[in-house]
Amino acid sequence: MMLRVLWLFAAFDAALLLDTGMLFPRESSSREVKALNGLWAFRADRSPNRNQGFERAWYKSSLAETGPVIDMPVPASYNDITQDATLRDFIGWVWYEREVTVPARWITDGLRVVLRVGSAHYYSVVWVNGVKVTEHEGGHLPFEAEIGTLLREDPTMPCRITIAVNNTLTLQTLPPGTIQYMNDRTRYPDGFFVQNINFDFFNYAGIHRPVLLYTTPKAYVDDITVVTDFLDNTGLVRYNVSVQGASSATVKVTLMDKGGHCVASSTEPSGVLKVVDVSLWWPYLMHESPGYLYSLEVTDSESIDVYALPVGIRTINVTSTQFLINNKPFYFHGVNKHEDADIRGKGLDWPLVVKDFNLIKWLGANSFRTSHYPYAEEILQMCDRHGIVVIDESPGVGIKDIRSFGNASLTHHLAVMDELVRRDKNHPSVVMWSVANEPAAEMNPAEYYFKTLITHTKALDPTRPVTYVTYSNYARDKGAPFVDVICINSYFSWYHDQGHLEVIPLQLNTQFEDWYGKYKKPIIQSEYGADAVAGLHNDPPVMFTEEYQKEVLQNYHSVFDQKRKKYVIGELIWNFADFMTTQGILRVVGNKKGIFTRQRQPKAAAFILKERYWRLANETGTLPLWTKYPCPL
Ligand code: GCB
């Protein structure tokens, strides 16, 4: 037991490299949250250099005074909201604005008032009443600014929030991209340019996640980190709390079970809580009651601020052939997703989120990868509660150009990993970090790049394995020596050997034997699949029909079944649902490799996978009680 506790302490020292917190805003007896979702005024800066908004300081007055504005819902991508193709494909600065009146007590009571943007794609600048309060590089992750002093300057004035967002990608952004000007005036009009990207999803832009105002007292809980373990029946919750603005560093922490009973408590800012008769956090289909969450209630010494963090107690370990959750082998039978839907693009949408979880559970899937960027925190909270296991991926997708392996790129990538780990470190559902998808890992600079990135991520969080997802040749992959788990994408009989389904078993077998033979690490088939246009049929199968997609899957499955007894620890279908991409001759109104359509209706492949996943669950897990009764989900 003592050794375990020491190990937990060691884990923490490294995690403390992150200094300020990014706790999800939660209401409590000391905190209020006000959502600024709904309609905002919106204006795209269509000036030739896209810079008129800054030159004329659009943030200094109401946006409507600067020129024509339209209604824009938040959260949502702006691209598919209007009938205007030039706004759909717009590149450059767009401006959002709305006014908000805050309760007088927020000002008179001397509270901290924080403005938080869940995510905006890609570069954002924020002003409050014309004063710049923050800027942030990168989509997919939250950023904040404390704005209380600005509100106090004139409490009678409604507060005007202006957010400028720019979706321009460069060789140093994540994902990378380039702007290409077309200078041949016989073929392109003056000023014509395109944005080139190396990733296969539509580059949706705008304010994608909720914008919130929240309050805390002046002395407040800034960050909490938990790392969990257990020994026999005793759970161990090693925690570290940082409080800002208080004279004394003492805190009160109380761990409550689901029934609201206190199971452990302490008055130290860091320590280990022991939980007798622990209820562990288990994945869906691995236990009768998956997703068990305790609540860690934290207050500062004077009980002025109160924050409650959900905590799942579980362990993760990786051997050369297995992925262990709570010391039991876990087999990923899951999906890759996208944040993507009709009209709202990448905007967070609760009906869609809940529908997707119902489909995941219907399918018998126990996991997903957040391909190819961090998903909304609200989605990870659902995973915690439902026991859906997550491989949490950074936006490191499309790193193909050698200039994207330079110092500036690496520095930004390290900063993004800091932000990602800081945001998601406490989610029990998150079991592994993926630092990138399909980088050009055969290039020489990839070795230093991935060694640095993976070492850094492990220092941030020594409790979770780290991987990146590869598509390169096993012998030339420069980053594979540094990962804990090998994740491989392959598309046999799709991007090559078209129409030859019969080559899949041989090629897949070779793939697994080569990679395992060289690295002796467990392998996840992190992508495989085929496009199928829903309703298109042909037998014998032909590419793009539902029959072909089905047979691709079945051919892969026969090999998975041999190898999962050895070192293959998971299979994730590409993709959960059809999704939008840029236009191109390989895409039929988007990528059609979904087993569900974009509107979430099943194709034939969904039933194949459902049958398989439930069979795997029956073999490897414990089905929840409700599956034993004729009770529909
Ligand atoms: C891949 C990529 C994914 C693509 C997929 C495809 O390897 O990781 O982003 O969408 O292939 O369908 O080509």
XYZ file of C-alpha atoms and ligand atoms in Angstrom:
646
model
C 0.000 0.000 0.000
C 2.765 2.427 0.974
C 4.501 1.883 -2.354
C 1.336 2.672 -4.223
C 0.920 5.914 -2.349
C 4.496 6.890 -3.122
C 3.961 6.156 -6.779
C 0.897 8.373 -6.798
C 2.934 11.205 -5.284
C 5.569 10.813 -7.992
C 2.872 11.033 -10.637
C 1.836 14.358 -9.238
C 5.095 16.199 -9.194
C 5.326 15.829 -12.930
C 1.727 16.825 -13.511
C 2.389 20.100 -11.726
C 4.242 21.404 -14.770
C 0.856 22.917 -15.587
C 0.377 26.036 -13.498
C -3.114 27.493 -13.915
C -6.339 25.570 -14.060
C -9.115 25.248 -16.632
C -11.842 23.634 -14.560
C -15.145 23.177 -16.363
C -17.523 25.929 -15.180
C -20.025 24.360 -12.797
C -22.685 26.011 -10.729
C -22.353 25.650 -6.984
C -23.473 27.492 -3.881
C -20.646 29.967 -4.594
C -20.637 30.066 -8.406
C -23.113 31.178 -11.040
C -22.955 30.354 -14.733
C -24.645 32.374 -17.471
C -24.675 30.917 -20.985
C -24.347 33.390 -23.844
C -25.636 30.900 -26.378
C -28.194 32.007 -28.940
C -28.064 34.696 -31.606
C -25.026 36.908 -32.036
C -24.482 39.684 -34.594
C -22.050 38.494 -37.259
C -19.995 40.068 -39.992
C -17.334 38.527 -42.248
C -14.487 40.891 -43.131
C -14.521 40.634 -46.913
C -11.952 43.377 -47.494
C -9.111 42.203 -49.786
C -6.614 41.855 -46.928
C -9.333 40.735 -44.492
C -8.012 43.335 -42.107
C -10.531 46.156 -42.286
C -12.074 45.134 -38.965
C -8.784 45.847 -37.195
C -7.922 48.949 -39.258
C -11.301 50.492 -38.486
C -11.522 49.050 -34.950
C -14.884 47.303 -35.330
C -14.620 46.329 -31.665
C -14.941 49.974 -30.560
C -18.611 50.352 -31.410
C -21.553 48.092 -31.984
C -20.830 45.827 -34.957
C -24.018 46.953 -36.716
C -22.597 50.500 -36.872
C -19.621 49.259 -38.891
C -21.661 47.730 -41.697
C -24.288 45.061 -42.420
C -24.572 42.252 -39.872
C -26.511 38.986 -39.944
C -27.870 36.697 -37.217
C -25.471 33.909 -36.302
C -26.263 31.118 -33.851
C -23.699 30.241 -31.175
C -22.561 27.536 -30.853
C -22.385 26.582 -34.548
C -20.060 26.740 -37.489
C -21.038 29.689 -39.672
C -20.327 27.863 -42.941
C -23.658 26.119 -43.592
C -26.004 28.653 -41.996
C -26.686 30.816 -45.071
C -27.223 30.202 -48.793
C -24.006 32.022 -49.592
C -21.235 29.758 -50.966
C -18.667 32.511 -50.365
C -19.449 32.454 -46.642
C -19.356 28.652 -46.623
C -15.847 28.746 -48.049
C -14.758 32.001 -46.392
C -11.164 32.327 -45.174
C -10.138 35.165 -42.909
C -11.551 37.149 -40.002
C -15.206 36.944 -39.026
C -16.647 39.070 -36.244
C -19.192 38.075 -33.617
C -20.841 40.373 -31.116
C -23.509 40.347 -28.456
C -24.525 42.355 -25.447
C -25.191 40.957 -22.039
C -26.478 42.446 -18.834
C -25.112 40.806 -15.741
C -26.907 40.699 -12.386
C -25.995 43.733 -10.246
C -24.806 41.455 -7.430
C -21.996 40.175 -9.652
C -20.582 43.682 -9.540
C -21.490 44.840 -6.045
C -20.403 41.608 -4.355
C -16.892 41.970 -5.762
C -16.914 38.588 -7.497
C -14.532 37.373 -10.158
C -16.386 37.311 -13.457
C -14.839 35.068 -16.069
C -15.658 34.919 -19.765
C -15.039 31.486 -21.224
C -15.142 30.391 -24.846
C -15.501 26.603 -25.129
C -13.727 26.687 -28.492
C -13.509 28.867 -31.586
C -11.847 27.909 -34.806
C -9.038 28.950 -35.158
C -7.410 32.164 -33.894
C -9.537 34.354 -31.614
C -9.338 37.865 -30.204
C -11.843 38.959 -27.551
C -12.873 42.471 -26.473
C -15.238 43.568 -23.726
C -16.663 47.069 -24.149
C -13.956 47.750 -26.701
C -11.071 46.650 -24.472
C -9.077 43.642 -25.565
C -9.196 40.954 -22.861
C -7.516 37.958 -24.463
C -6.441 36.197 -27.618
C -6.017 32.495 -28.229
C -4.400 30.324 -30.840
C -6.037 27.055 -31.767
C -9.505 25.593 -32.093
C -10.997 22.719 -30.070
C -9.853 23.930 -26.642
C -11.264 26.491 -24.202
C -9.852 29.866 -23.234
C -10.840 32.422 -20.620
C -10.459 36.016 -19.497
C -11.353 37.653 -16.224
C -13.542 40.651 -17.044
C -14.860 41.811 -13.647
C -12.877 45.066 -13.590
C -14.267 46.097 -16.987
C -17.821 45.481 -15.827
C -17.256 47.561 -12.728
C -16.180 50.605 -14.732
C -19.798 51.353 -15.600
C -22.218 48.861 -14.041
C -25.250 50.464 -15.702
C -23.944 49.799 -19.210
C -24.757 46.503 -20.899
C -21.567 44.669 -21.571
C -20.603 44.331 -25.248
C -18.618 41.232 -26.104
C -16.845 41.164 -29.461
C -15.018 38.081 -30.704
C -13.026 38.053 -33.945
C -12.186 34.586 -35.246
C -9.820 33.684 -38.077
C -9.756 30.239 -39.713
C -6.518 30.771 -41.643
C -4.127 27.848 -41.217
C -0.361 28.077 -41.599
C 2.464 25.543 -41.619
C 2.819 26.133 -37.868
C -0.823 25.817 -36.821
C -2.576 22.598 -35.775
C -3.831 21.396 -38.100
C -1.402 22.923 -40.581
C -2.464 24.476 -43.881
C -1.224 26.922 -46.492
C -2.708 29.834 -48.392
C -1.957 29.750 -52.100
C -2.468 32.814 -54.283
C -3.283 32.074 -57.934
C -1.500 34.726 -59.946
C -2.288 33.683 -63.522
C -4.762 36.446 -64.463
C -5.906 34.522 -67.560
C -7.292 31.835 -65.258
C -8.096 33.444 -61.917
C -9.563 36.810 -60.934
C -7.513 39.381 -59.046
C -6.800 38.394 -55.431
C -7.889 34.758 -55.915
C -6.513 32.376 -53.318
C -7.240 28.969 -51.840
C -6.399 27.344 -48.529
C -4.674 23.964 -48.945
C -5.135 21.397 -46.195
C -3.938 17.836 -45.693
C -6.867 16.513 -43.740
C -10.095 14.909 -44.802
C -12.825 16.929 -43.121
C -14.443 20.242 -43.899
C -12.560 23.061 -42.224
C -15.598 24.354 -40.342
C -15.108 27.623 -38.502
C -16.731 29.960 -36.008
C -17.627 29.707 -32.341
C -18.132 25.974 -31.968
C -18.817 25.584 -28.283
C -20.713 27.513 -25.605
C -19.628 30.974 -24.540
C -20.167 31.339 -20.803
C -19.845 33.917 -18.100
C -19.246 32.517 -14.656
C -18.457 33.888 -11.257
C -16.217 32.768 -8.444
C -15.410 34.461 -5.168
C -12.099 36.337 -5.031
C -10.559 33.361 -3.245
C -11.305 30.438 -5.498
C -10.454 26.879 -6.374
C -8.290 27.287 -9.458
C -7.386 23.713 -10.257
C -7.802 20.158 -9.059
C -5.867 17.113 -10.235
C -6.799 13.584 -9.292
C -4.980 10.325 -9.952
C -6.607 7.121 -8.807
C -5.548 3.622 -7.869
C -6.889 0.782 -5.745
C -5.622 -2.122 -3.727
C -8.025 -4.969 -3.024
C -11.183 -3.255 -1.877
C -9.650 0.101 -1.066
C -9.700 2.932 -3.569
C -6.967 5.584 -3.506
C -7.623 9.093 -4.729
C -4.487 11.188 -4.821
C -5.558 14.792 -5.245
C -3.955 18.166 -5.512
C -5.922 21.386 -5.126
C -4.699 24.841 -5.963
C -6.496 27.830 -4.530
C -5.900 31.379 -5.697
C -6.537 34.621 -3.854
C -6.752 33.115 -0.361
C -4.574 33.990 2.621
C -4.309 30.406 3.817
C -3.560 27.385 1.678
C -5.761 25.035 3.654
C -8.779 23.500 1.953
C -11.534 21.051 2.724
C -12.032 18.103 0.430
C -14.855 15.624 0.795
C -15.397 12.608 -1.402
C -19.078 11.728 -1.703
C -20.509 8.541 -3.148
C -23.485 8.435 -5.512
C -25.894 8.446 -2.621
C -24.369 11.669 -1.254
C -22.572 9.954 1.662
C -19.121 11.154 2.632
C -16.634 8.318 2.122
C -13.382 10.212 2.812
C -12.268 13.728 3.652
C -9.210 15.834 4.369
C -8.111 19.382 5.101
C -4.810 19.240 3.233
C -4.356 20.855 -0.207
C -2.935 17.579 -1.436
C -3.013 14.049 -0.189
C -4.452 10.601 -0.671
C -8.050 9.752 0.179
C -8.761 6.119 1.004
C -12.098 4.714 -0.017
C -13.170 1.554 1.760
C -15.292 -0.844 -0.318
C -14.606 1.141 -3.415
C -16.966 1.174 -6.411
C -14.613 1.248 -9.372
C -15.216 3.090 -12.631
C -15.780 0.447 -15.302
C -16.292 0.751 -19.051
C -19.667 0.096 -20.631
C -20.201 -3.662 -21.200
C -17.415 -4.601 -18.802
C -19.471 -4.361 -15.654
C -23.105 -4.361 -14.605
C -22.991 -0.736 -13.492
C -20.428 1.077 -15.613
C -19.321 4.677 -15.194
C -19.502 4.908 -11.388
C -18.635 8.449 -10.327
C -17.856 9.890 -6.927
C -17.988 13.614 -6.342
C -14.976 15.416 -4.894
C -16.295 18.508 -3.168
C -13.574 21.081 -2.673
C -13.771 24.330 -0.724
C -11.161 26.829 0.396
C -10.417 27.191 4.109
C -13.262 29.639 4.723
C -15.729 27.662 2.603
C -16.280 30.652 0.389
C -15.775 28.849 -2.918
C -17.221 25.415 -3.597
C -16.395 23.207 -6.583
C -17.536 19.612 -7.130
C -15.468 17.425 -9.458
C -16.776 14.042 -10.671
C -14.166 11.341 -9.959
C -14.018 7.821 -11.330
C -11.608 5.447 -9.589
C -9.816 3.201 -12.048
C -6.335 2.212 -13.242
C -4.751 1.887 -16.672
C -1.780 -0.333 -17.502
C -0.233 -1.468 -20.749
C 1.846 -4.631 -21.264
C 3.440 -5.809 -24.501
C 0.217 -7.572 -25.472
C -2.595 -6.091 -23.393
C -4.402 -2.929 -22.361
C -5.572 -3.279 -18.780
C -8.335 -1.321 -17.095
C -8.557 -2.135 -13.383
C -6.083 -4.957 -14.095
C -8.487 -6.665 -16.517
C -7.788 -6.898 -20.272
C -9.772 -4.322 -22.178
C -10.508 -4.764 -25.891
C -11.487 -1.573 -27.741
C -14.508 -2.368 -29.912
C -15.452 1.085 -30.967
C -15.660 3.877 -33.468
C -13.896 6.949 -34.765
C -16.094 10.004 -34.810
C -16.158 13.585 -35.969
C -17.903 16.590 -34.543
C -19.985 17.038 -37.667
C -23.626 17.440 -38.616
C -25.965 19.074 -41.109
C -26.352 22.848 -40.755
C -24.520 23.258 -37.431
C -21.193 21.851 -38.752
C -18.953 21.417 -35.707
C -21.184 23.335 -33.302
C -22.052 21.532 -30.069
C -25.623 20.290 -30.301
C -27.213 18.361 -27.411
C -29.815 16.410 -29.454
C -26.983 15.158 -31.675
C -24.721 14.319 -28.726
C -27.402 12.274 -26.978
C -28.477 10.563 -30.219
C -24.857 9.559 -30.872
C -24.483 8.066 -27.404
C -27.671 6.086 -27.903
C -26.319 4.791 -31.220
C -22.945 3.920 -29.668
C -24.708 1.900 -26.969
C -27.082 0.300 -29.457
C -24.057 -0.769 -31.484
C -22.407 -2.341 -28.448
C -19.379 -0.062 -28.864
C -17.335 0.531 -25.729
C -14.961 3.246 -26.957
C -14.124 5.973 -29.448
C -11.193 8.044 -30.589
C -11.673 11.798 -30.790
C -10.434 11.832 -34.375
C -8.873 14.313 -35.221
C -9.030 16.932 -32.460
C -10.268 17.282 -28.869
C -14.045 17.051 -28.593
C -16.289 19.174 -26.388
C -15.915 18.660 -22.638
C -19.647 18.021 -22.476
C -19.054 14.920 -24.641
C -16.281 13.648 -22.361
C -18.573 14.132 -19.365
C -21.109 11.879 -21.111
C -18.333 9.306 -21.630
C -17.466 9.426 -17.917
C -21.096 8.841 -16.972
C -21.818 6.103 -19.516
C -18.483 4.308 -19.295
C -17.444 4.984 -22.889
C -13.653 4.761 -23.133
C -11.858 7.565 -24.994
C -8.588 7.918 -26.883
C -8.141 11.673 -26.655
C -6.502 13.074 -29.786
C -4.836 16.438 -30.332
C -5.511 18.461 -33.507
C -2.167 17.214 -34.879
C -3.676 16.045 -38.149
C -2.267 16.570 -41.620
C 1.356 17.148 -40.538
C 2.798 16.237 -43.920
C 5.052 19.123 -44.920
C 8.633 18.960 -43.665
C 8.357 22.643 -42.649
C 5.689 21.620 -40.115
C 8.324 19.688 -38.144
C 10.292 22.837 -37.249
C 10.712 24.478 -33.854
C 7.757 26.840 -34.125
C 5.448 23.923 -34.951
C 6.828 21.773 -32.168
C 6.532 24.586 -29.617
C 2.897 25.116 -30.552
C 2.193 21.375 -30.494
C 3.695 21.120 -26.987
C 1.530 24.036 -25.849
C -1.564 22.369 -27.296
C -0.739 19.169 -25.401
C -0.410 21.270 -22.214
C -3.852 22.714 -22.809
C -5.356 19.354 -23.702
C -3.973 17.540 -20.659
C -4.910 20.432 -18.392
C -8.499 20.288 -19.659
C -9.002 16.510 -19.769
C -6.691 15.050 -17.107
C -9.479 14.266 -14.638
C -11.793 12.340 -16.964
C -11.805 8.641 -16.055
C -13.060 7.873 -19.584
C -9.843 9.247 -21.113
C -7.418 6.302 -21.113
C -4.806 7.354 -23.662
C -3.472 10.489 -25.380
C -2.978 10.517 -29.135
C -0.617 13.313 -30.117
C -1.262 13.140 -33.879
C -2.966 11.415 -36.782
C -1.015 10.152 -39.770
C 1.917 12.568 -39.687
C 4.653 12.054 -42.278
C 6.404 9.862 -39.714
C 8.933 8.545 -42.203
C 10.588 11.988 -42.547
C 13.838 12.384 -40.633
C 12.775 15.309 -38.395
C 9.828 13.188 -37.209
C 12.116 11.316 -34.857
C 13.086 14.334 -32.745
C 9.600 15.825 -33.076
C 7.761 12.780 -31.737
C 10.341 11.855 -29.175
C 10.023 15.358 -27.694
C 6.252 15.471 -27.970
C 5.655 12.055 -26.435
C 8.208 12.529 -23.648
C 6.614 15.881 -22.816
C 3.110 14.403 -22.744
C 4.244 11.575 -20.467
C 5.824 14.112 -18.122
C 2.551 16.029 -18.007
C 0.628 12.863 -17.244
C 2.617 9.769 -16.286
C -0.595 7.850 -15.621
C -1.799 7.403 -19.193
C -0.176 5.769 -22.218
C 0.641 7.946 -25.220
C 0.339 7.104 -28.885
C 0.005 8.623 -32.312
C -1.869 7.133 -35.199
C 0.227 5.985 -38.120
C -0.317 5.156 -41.754
C 3.321 4.749 -42.607
C 5.472 1.724 -43.269
C 6.482 -0.158 -40.116
C 10.161 -0.157 -41.030
C 10.337 3.586 -41.706
C 8.124 4.955 -38.934
C 10.325 7.274 -36.863
C 7.990 7.788 -33.915
C 6.911 4.200 -33.199
C 9.799 3.485 -30.777
C 8.402 6.155 -28.421
C 4.699 5.235 -28.281
C 3.147 2.851 -25.727
C 0.542 1.444 -28.080
C 0.799 1.171 -31.868
C -2.249 2.583 -33.647
C -2.433 1.759 -37.360
C -4.804 2.935 -40.071
C -5.137 0.884 -43.251
C -7.550 0.808 -46.163
C -6.893 -2.459 -47.992
C -8.914 -2.911 -51.183
C -9.926 0.752 -51.041
C -7.022 3.126 -51.713
C -5.158 0.341 -53.463
C -6.132 -3.078 -54.883
C -9.518 -1.602 -55.622
C -12.248 -4.199 -55.866
C -9.994 -7.017 -54.598
C -11.588 -7.904 -51.303
C -9.772 -11.217 -51.324
C -6.388 -9.553 -50.574
C -7.535 -8.110 -47.244
C -6.835 -11.105 -44.949
C -3.325 -11.599 -46.318
C -2.376 -7.919 -46.255
C -3.839 -7.373 -42.810
C -2.075 -10.393 -41.401
C 1.227 -9.113 -42.815
C 0.578 -5.658 -41.372
C 0.057 -7.002 -37.854
C 2.961 -9.438 -37.931
C 5.365 -6.781 -39.259
C 4.473 -4.185 -36.655
C 4.327 -6.556 -33.720
C 7.464 -8.337 -34.852
C 9.426 -5.092 -34.883
C 8.072 -3.230 -31.850
C 6.530 -5.857 -29.522
C 3.812 -3.446 -28.469
C 0.051 -3.948 -28.414
C -1.729 -2.806 -31.574
C -5.035 -1.080 -32.225
C -6.472 -1.043 -35.727
C -7.324 2.619 -35.349
C -9.047 2.996 -38.748
C -10.382 0.721 -41.476
C -13.441 0.932 -43.680
C -14.861 1.766 -47.079
C -17.184 4.390 -48.541
C -20.800 3.371 -49.101
C -23.449 5.662 -50.495
C -26.533 4.708 -48.472
C -29.046 2.902 -50.663
C -26.529 1.968 -53.369
C -26.538 -1.804 -53.903
C -24.709 -4.332 -56.013
C -24.122 -8.027 -55.588
C -21.440 -9.252 -56.137
C -20.139 -6.200 -54.291
C -18.843 -3.136 -56.103
C -17.055 -0.182 -54.519
C -19.336 2.466 -52.966
C -22.207 0.001 -52.394
C -23.431 -1.096 -48.973
C -22.471 -4.686 -49.875
C -18.840 -3.723 -50.520
C -18.549 -1.842 -47.233
C -19.991 -4.857 -45.432
C -17.521 -7.256 -47.001
C -14.528 -5.058 -46.291
C -15.507 -5.121 -42.637
C -16.052 -8.884 -42.560
C -12.664 -9.539 -44.137
C -10.943 -7.394 -41.522
C -12.911 -9.052 -38.727
C -11.695 -12.541 -39.560
C -8.087 -11.403 -38.983
C -8.955 -9.390 -35.869
C -10.397 -12.567 -34.403
C -7.092 -14.394 -34.816
C -4.914 -11.562 -33.557
C -6.982 -10.321 -30.651
C -6.065 -13.502 -28.817
C -2.431 -12.392 -29.185
C -1.529 -8.679 -29.263
C -4.294 -6.797 -31.087
C -6.127 -4.847 -28.399
C -8.739 -3.031 -30.398
C -10.591 -2.153 -33.571
C -12.131 1.225 -34.344
C -14.253 1.548 -37.479
C -13.754 4.512 -39.797
C -16.243 6.092 -39.387
C -19.207 6.267 -37.064
C -21.134 8.536 -39.468
C -20.743 10.136 -42.894
C -19.184 13.576 -42.623
C -18.475 16.652 -44.710
C -15.151 17.185 -46.464
C -13.765 19.635 -48.971
C -14.942 18.991 -52.509
C -12.893 16.556 -54.577
C -13.186 13.684 -56.997
C -12.770 11.084 -54.223
C -15.688 12.421 -52.194
C -19.418 12.241 -52.934
C -20.824 15.188 -50.941
C -18.421 14.265 -48.182
C -16.798 11.099 -46.850
C -19.229 8.168 -46.949
C -17.327 5.697 -44.789
C -19.903 6.101 -42.030
C -21.777 3.036 -40.870
C -24.508 5.592 -40.184
C -25.455 8.341 -42.605
C -24.824 11.917 -41.612
C -28.446 11.946 -40.428
C -27.623 8.944 -38.201
C -29.550 6.248 -40.102
C -27.862 2.804 -40.231
C -26.343 1.321 -43.372
C -26.055 -2.483 -43.722
C -22.562 -2.335 -42.164
C -24.012 -1.002 -38.896
C -25.883 -4.281 -38.357
C -22.748 -6.340 -39.067
C -20.846 -4.326 -36.515
C -23.665 -4.438 -33.980
C -23.794 -8.209 -34.140
C -20.023 -8.411 -33.761
C -19.662 -5.898 -30.930
C -22.347 -7.534 -28.813
C -20.702 -10.907 -29.403
C -17.321 -9.492 -28.329
C -18.950 -7.940 -25.283
C -20.512 -11.272 -24.368
C -17.138 -12.965 -24.617
C -15.016 -10.384 -22.860
C -17.224 -8.410 -20.508
C -20.198 -8.387 -18.206
C -23.356 -7.179 -19.794
C -25.423 -4.638 -17.908
C -28.524 -5.948 -16.184
C -30.930 -4.277 -18.586
C -29.650 -6.404 -21.490
C -30.970 -9.489 -19.738
C -34.556 -8.227 -19.971
C -36.513 -7.421 -23.100
C -36.112 -3.733 -22.343
C -35.175 -1.503 -25.281
C -32.469 1.075 -24.797
C -7.515 8.350 -43.027
C -7.650 9.586 -42.199
C -9.085 10.065 -42.124
C -9.756 9.954 -43.489
C -9.760 8.491 -43.884
C -10.368 8.284 -45.295
O -6.558 7.650 -42.952
O -7.102 9.453 -40.920
O -9.090 11.396 -41.674
O -11.042 10.478 -43.500
O -8.449 8.012 -43.919
O -11.552 8.042 -45.398
O -9.626 8.415 -46.245
